[in-house]
Coordinates of C-alpha atoms in Angstrom, one line a residue:
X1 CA 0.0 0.0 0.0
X2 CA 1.8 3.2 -1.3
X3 CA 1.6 6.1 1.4
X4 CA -1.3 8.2 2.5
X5 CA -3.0 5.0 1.2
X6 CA -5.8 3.0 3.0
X7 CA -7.7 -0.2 3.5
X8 CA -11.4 -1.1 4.1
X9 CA -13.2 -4.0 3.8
X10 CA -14.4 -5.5 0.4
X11 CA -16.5 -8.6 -0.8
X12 CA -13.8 -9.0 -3.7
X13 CA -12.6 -12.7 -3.1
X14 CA -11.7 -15.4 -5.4
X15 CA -14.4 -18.2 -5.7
X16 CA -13.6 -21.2 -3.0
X17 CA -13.5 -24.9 -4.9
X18 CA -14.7 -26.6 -2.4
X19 CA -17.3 -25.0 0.0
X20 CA -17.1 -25.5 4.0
X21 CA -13.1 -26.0 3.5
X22 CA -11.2 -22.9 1.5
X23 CA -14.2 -21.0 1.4
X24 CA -14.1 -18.8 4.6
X25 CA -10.9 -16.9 4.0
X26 CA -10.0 -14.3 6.7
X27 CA -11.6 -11.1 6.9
X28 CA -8.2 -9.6 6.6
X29 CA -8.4 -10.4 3.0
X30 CA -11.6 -8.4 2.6
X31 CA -9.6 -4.6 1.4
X32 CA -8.9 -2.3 -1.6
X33 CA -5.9 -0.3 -1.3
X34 CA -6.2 3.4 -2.5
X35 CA -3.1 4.6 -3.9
X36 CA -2.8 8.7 -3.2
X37 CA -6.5 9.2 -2.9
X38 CA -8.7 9.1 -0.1
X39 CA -10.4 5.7 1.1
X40 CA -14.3 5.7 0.1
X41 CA -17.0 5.6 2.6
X42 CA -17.9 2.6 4.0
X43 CA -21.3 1.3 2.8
X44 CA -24.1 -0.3 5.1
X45 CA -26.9 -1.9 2.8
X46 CA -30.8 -1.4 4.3
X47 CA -32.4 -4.1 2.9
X48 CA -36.1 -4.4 4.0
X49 CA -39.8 -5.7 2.8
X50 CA -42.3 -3.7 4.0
X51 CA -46.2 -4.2 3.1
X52 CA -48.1 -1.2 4.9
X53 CA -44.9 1.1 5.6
X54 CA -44.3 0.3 9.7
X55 CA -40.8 -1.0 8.7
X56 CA -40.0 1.0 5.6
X57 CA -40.2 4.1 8.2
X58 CA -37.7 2.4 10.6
X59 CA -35.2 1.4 7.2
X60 CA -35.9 5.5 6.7
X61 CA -34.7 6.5 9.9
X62 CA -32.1 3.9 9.8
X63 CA -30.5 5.4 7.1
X64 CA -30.5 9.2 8.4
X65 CA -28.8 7.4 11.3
X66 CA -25.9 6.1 9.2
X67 CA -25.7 9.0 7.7
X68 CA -24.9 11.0 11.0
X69 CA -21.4 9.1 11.3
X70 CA -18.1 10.0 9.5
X71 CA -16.8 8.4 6.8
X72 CA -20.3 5.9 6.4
X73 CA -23.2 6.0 4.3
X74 CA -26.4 4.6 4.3
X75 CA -28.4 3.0 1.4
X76 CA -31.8 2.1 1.1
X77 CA -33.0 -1.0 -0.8
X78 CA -36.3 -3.5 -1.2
X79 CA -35.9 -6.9 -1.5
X80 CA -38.5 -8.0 -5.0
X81 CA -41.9 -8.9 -4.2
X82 CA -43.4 -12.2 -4.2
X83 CA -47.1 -11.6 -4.0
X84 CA -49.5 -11.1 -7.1
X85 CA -50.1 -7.0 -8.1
X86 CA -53.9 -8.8 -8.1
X87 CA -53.7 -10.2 -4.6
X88 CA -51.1 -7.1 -3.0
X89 CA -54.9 -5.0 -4.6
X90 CA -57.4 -7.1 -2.5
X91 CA -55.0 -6.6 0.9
X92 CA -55.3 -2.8 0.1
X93 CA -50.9 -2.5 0.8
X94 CA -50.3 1.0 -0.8
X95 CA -47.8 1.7 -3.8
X96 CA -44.3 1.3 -3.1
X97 CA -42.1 4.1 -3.9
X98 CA -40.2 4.1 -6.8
X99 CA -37.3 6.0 -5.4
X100 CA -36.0 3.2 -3.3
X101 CA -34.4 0.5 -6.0
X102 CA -35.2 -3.7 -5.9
X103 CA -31.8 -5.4 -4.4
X104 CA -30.6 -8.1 -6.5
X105 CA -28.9 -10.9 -4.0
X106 CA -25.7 -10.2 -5.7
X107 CA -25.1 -6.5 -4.3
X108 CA -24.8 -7.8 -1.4
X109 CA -21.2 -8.2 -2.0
X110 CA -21.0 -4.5 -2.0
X111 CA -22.5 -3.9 1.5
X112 CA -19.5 -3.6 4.4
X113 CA -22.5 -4.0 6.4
X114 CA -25.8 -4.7 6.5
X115 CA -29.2 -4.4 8.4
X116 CA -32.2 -6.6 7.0
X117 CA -35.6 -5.3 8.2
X118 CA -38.7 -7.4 7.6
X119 CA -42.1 -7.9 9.0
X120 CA -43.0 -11.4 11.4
X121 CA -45.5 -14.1 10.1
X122 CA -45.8 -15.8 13.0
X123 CA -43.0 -15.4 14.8
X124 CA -40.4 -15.8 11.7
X125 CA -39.6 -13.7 8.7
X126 CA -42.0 -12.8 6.4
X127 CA -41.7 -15.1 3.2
X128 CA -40.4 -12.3 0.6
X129 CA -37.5 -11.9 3.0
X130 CA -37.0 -16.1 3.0
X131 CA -37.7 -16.1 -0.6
X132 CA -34.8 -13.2 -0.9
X133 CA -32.2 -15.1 1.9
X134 CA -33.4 -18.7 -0.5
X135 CA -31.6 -16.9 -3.7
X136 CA -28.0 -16.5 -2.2
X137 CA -26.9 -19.6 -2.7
X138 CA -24.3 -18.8 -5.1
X139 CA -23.0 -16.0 -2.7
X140 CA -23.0 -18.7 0.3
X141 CA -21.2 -21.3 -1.9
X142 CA -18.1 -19.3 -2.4
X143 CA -18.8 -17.3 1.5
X144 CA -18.5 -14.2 -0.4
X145 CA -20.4 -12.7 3.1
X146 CA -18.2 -14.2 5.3
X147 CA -17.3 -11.4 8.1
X148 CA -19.7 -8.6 7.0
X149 CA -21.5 -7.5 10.1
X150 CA -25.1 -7.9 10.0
X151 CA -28.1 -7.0 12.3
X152 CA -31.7 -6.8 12.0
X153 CA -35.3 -4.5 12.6
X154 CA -38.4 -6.2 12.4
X155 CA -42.2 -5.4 12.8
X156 CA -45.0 -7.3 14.7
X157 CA -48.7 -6.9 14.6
X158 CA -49.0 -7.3 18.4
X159 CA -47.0 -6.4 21.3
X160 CA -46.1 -10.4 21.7
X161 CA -46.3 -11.0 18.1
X162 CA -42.7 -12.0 17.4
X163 CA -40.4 -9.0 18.7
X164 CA -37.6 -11.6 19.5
X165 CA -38.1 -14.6 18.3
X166 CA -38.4 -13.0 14.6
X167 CA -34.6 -12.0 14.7
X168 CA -33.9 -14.5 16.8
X169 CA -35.2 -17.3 14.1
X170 CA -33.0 -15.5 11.4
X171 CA -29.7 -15.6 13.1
X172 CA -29.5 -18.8 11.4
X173 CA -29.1 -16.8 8.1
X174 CA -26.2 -15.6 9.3
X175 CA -24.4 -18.3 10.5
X176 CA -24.9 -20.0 7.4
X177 CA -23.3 -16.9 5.6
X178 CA -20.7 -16.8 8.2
X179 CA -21.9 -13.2 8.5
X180 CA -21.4 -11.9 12.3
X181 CA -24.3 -11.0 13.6
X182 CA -24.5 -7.2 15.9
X183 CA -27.4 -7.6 18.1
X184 CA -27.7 -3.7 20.1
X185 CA -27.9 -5.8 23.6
X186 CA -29.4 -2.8 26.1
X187 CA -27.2 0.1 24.4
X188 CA -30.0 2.0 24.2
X189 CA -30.1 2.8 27.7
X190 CA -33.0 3.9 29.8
X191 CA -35.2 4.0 26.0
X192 CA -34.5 -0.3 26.7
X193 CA -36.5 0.3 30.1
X194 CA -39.5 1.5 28.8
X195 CA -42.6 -0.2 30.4
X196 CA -45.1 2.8 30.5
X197 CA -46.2 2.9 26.9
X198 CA -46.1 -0.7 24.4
X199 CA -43.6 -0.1 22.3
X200 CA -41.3 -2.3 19.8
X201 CA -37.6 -3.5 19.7
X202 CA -35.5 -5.6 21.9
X203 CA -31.7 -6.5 22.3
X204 CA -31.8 -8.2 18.9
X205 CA -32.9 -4.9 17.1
X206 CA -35.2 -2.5 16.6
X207 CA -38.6 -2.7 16.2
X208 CA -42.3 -1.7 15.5
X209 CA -45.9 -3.1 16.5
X210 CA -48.2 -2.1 13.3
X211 CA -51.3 -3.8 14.6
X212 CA -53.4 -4.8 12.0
X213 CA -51.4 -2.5 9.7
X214 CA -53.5 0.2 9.3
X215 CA -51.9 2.3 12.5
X216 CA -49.9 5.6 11.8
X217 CA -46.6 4.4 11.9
X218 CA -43.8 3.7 14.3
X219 CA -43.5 5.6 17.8
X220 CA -41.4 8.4 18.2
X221 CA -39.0 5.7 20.5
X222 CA -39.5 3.3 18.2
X223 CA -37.9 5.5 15.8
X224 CA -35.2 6.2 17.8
X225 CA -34.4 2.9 19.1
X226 CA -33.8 2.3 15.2
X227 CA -31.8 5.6 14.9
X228 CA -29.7 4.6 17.3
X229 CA -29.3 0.9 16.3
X230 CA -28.0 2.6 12.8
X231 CA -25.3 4.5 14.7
X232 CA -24.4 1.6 16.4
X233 CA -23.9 -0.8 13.7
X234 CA -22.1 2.5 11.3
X235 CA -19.5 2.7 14.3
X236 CA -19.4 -1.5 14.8
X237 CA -18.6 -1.3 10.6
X238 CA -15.8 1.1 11.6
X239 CA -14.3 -1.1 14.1
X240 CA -14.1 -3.4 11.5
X241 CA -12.2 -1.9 8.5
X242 CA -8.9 -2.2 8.2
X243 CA -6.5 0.6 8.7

C-alpha cells in the first residue's frame, strides 16, 4: 500500500472450490488499497420488505442514522416482491415508492455492512425476506459474506407478536453466511426500560408493533431505538475496517 494510502473491507474474493473447507478466507483479506486518494465511505446496505410502511419508516430512519457518522453511508433497498399485483390489490398494501431501487442478491457483495428489516409471520420472517435469503446460494457457496457485520429490525402486529423470536429465528441466516451477527444488547439505555407505553424493539434490534397495519406508523421511541441501532452498527462497521 503506497503512502497516505488505506484499507477497508471488500467482498472481492476469489471463488472457494470446495465449500465449508477454502471458502471462509480471513476477513483480513476483505480490502482495496487506494493509492494517493482518499479511502471511500464505508457502505451499510438497508435491505427491508415492508407491506403497509411500519418497517420501511424504521429502514428511513435507519439510514438518516448512518448518515450522521463520519466516513459511512447509508443506502436504502427493497428486497422483490413475491405476492401477485392482483392479490397485494385485495389486501389494500399502498404503492411502493419508486425511489427506493429492488436489491438483486448479488449487491450484497457491495455492503460492508448490513441491516435486514422485515415484518414477522408468525413469529419468523415474512416469506419475501426467505424467498430473498433462499436466492444467495451462489454467494453462500463461495462465502463471499463471510465477516460482513449484519443486524436486524423487524415489525409485529401485536406487542407479543414475534419482537424476538423473529430476529432470533433469522440468526440462522447468518451463521450460514458466516456473517457476524451485531445484536444492540441494552445500548440503548434507559429508552431499553421502557414499560409505561407498548412499544417495539428488543436486544436483537429495533422494532415496531403495526397492529393490523393500518396504524400511523412507528413511535417516536421506536424511531429512535432504530436511529440509534444505525449509529451503532455504522460505528461496529468502523471497528471493523482495516486501517
Amino acid at each position: 500500500m503506497g503512502k497516505g494510502g488505506g484499507c477497508i473491507p471488500s467482498k472481492h474474493k476469489a471463488s472457494a472450490a470446495i465449500p465449508n473447507q477454502t471458502a471462509a478466507l480471513s476477513v483480513s483479506e476483505r480490502s482495496i488499497s487506494f493509492e494517493g486518494q482518499s479511502p471511500r465511505k464505508l457502505r451499510i446496505l438497508i435491505v427491508f420488505y415492508s407491506m403497509y410502511g411500519h418497517v420501511e419508516a424504521l429502514a428511513r430512519e435507519m439510514k438518516e442514522g448512518v448518515d450522521e457518522v463520519e466516513g459511512v453511508e447509508g443506502v436504502l433497498y427493497r428486497i422483490p416482491e413475491t405476492l401477485a399485483p392482483q392479490a397485494l390489490e385485495q389486501m389494500q398494501v399502498p404503492p411502493k415508492d419508486d425511489g427506493i431501487p429492488v436489491i438483486s442478491a448479488e449487491q450484497l457483495v457491495e455492503a460492508d455492512g448490513l441491516l435486514f428489516g422485515f415484518p414477522a409471520r408468525y413469529g419468523s420472517m415474512a416469506a419475501q425476506m426467505k424467498a430473498f435469503f433462499d436466492s444467495t446460494g451462489a454467494l453462500w457457496r463461495d462465502q463471499k459474506l463471510a465477516g460482513v457485520p449484519a443486524g436486524f429490525f423487524v415489525g409485529t402486529g401485536t406487542q407479543g407478536g414475534g419482537q424476538e423470536t423473529t430476529a432470533w429465528t433469522a440468526i440462522t441466516q447468518l451463521a450460514h453466511h458466516g456473517m457476524v451477527y451485531v445484536p444492540i444488547g441494552y445500548t440503548f439505555e434507559e429508552g431499553m426500560w421502557e414499560s409505561e407505553r407498548i412499544r417495539g424493539g428488543s436486544p436483537y434490534g429495533a422494532g415496531v408493533i403495526s397492529g393490523d397495519g393500518t396504524t400511523g406508523g412507528p413511535s417516536q421511541t421506536e424511531l429512535a431505538l432504530a436511529h440509534h441501532q444505525a449509529k451503532y452498527m455504522a460505528s461496529i462497521v468502523k471497528r471493523f475496517a482495516i486501517p
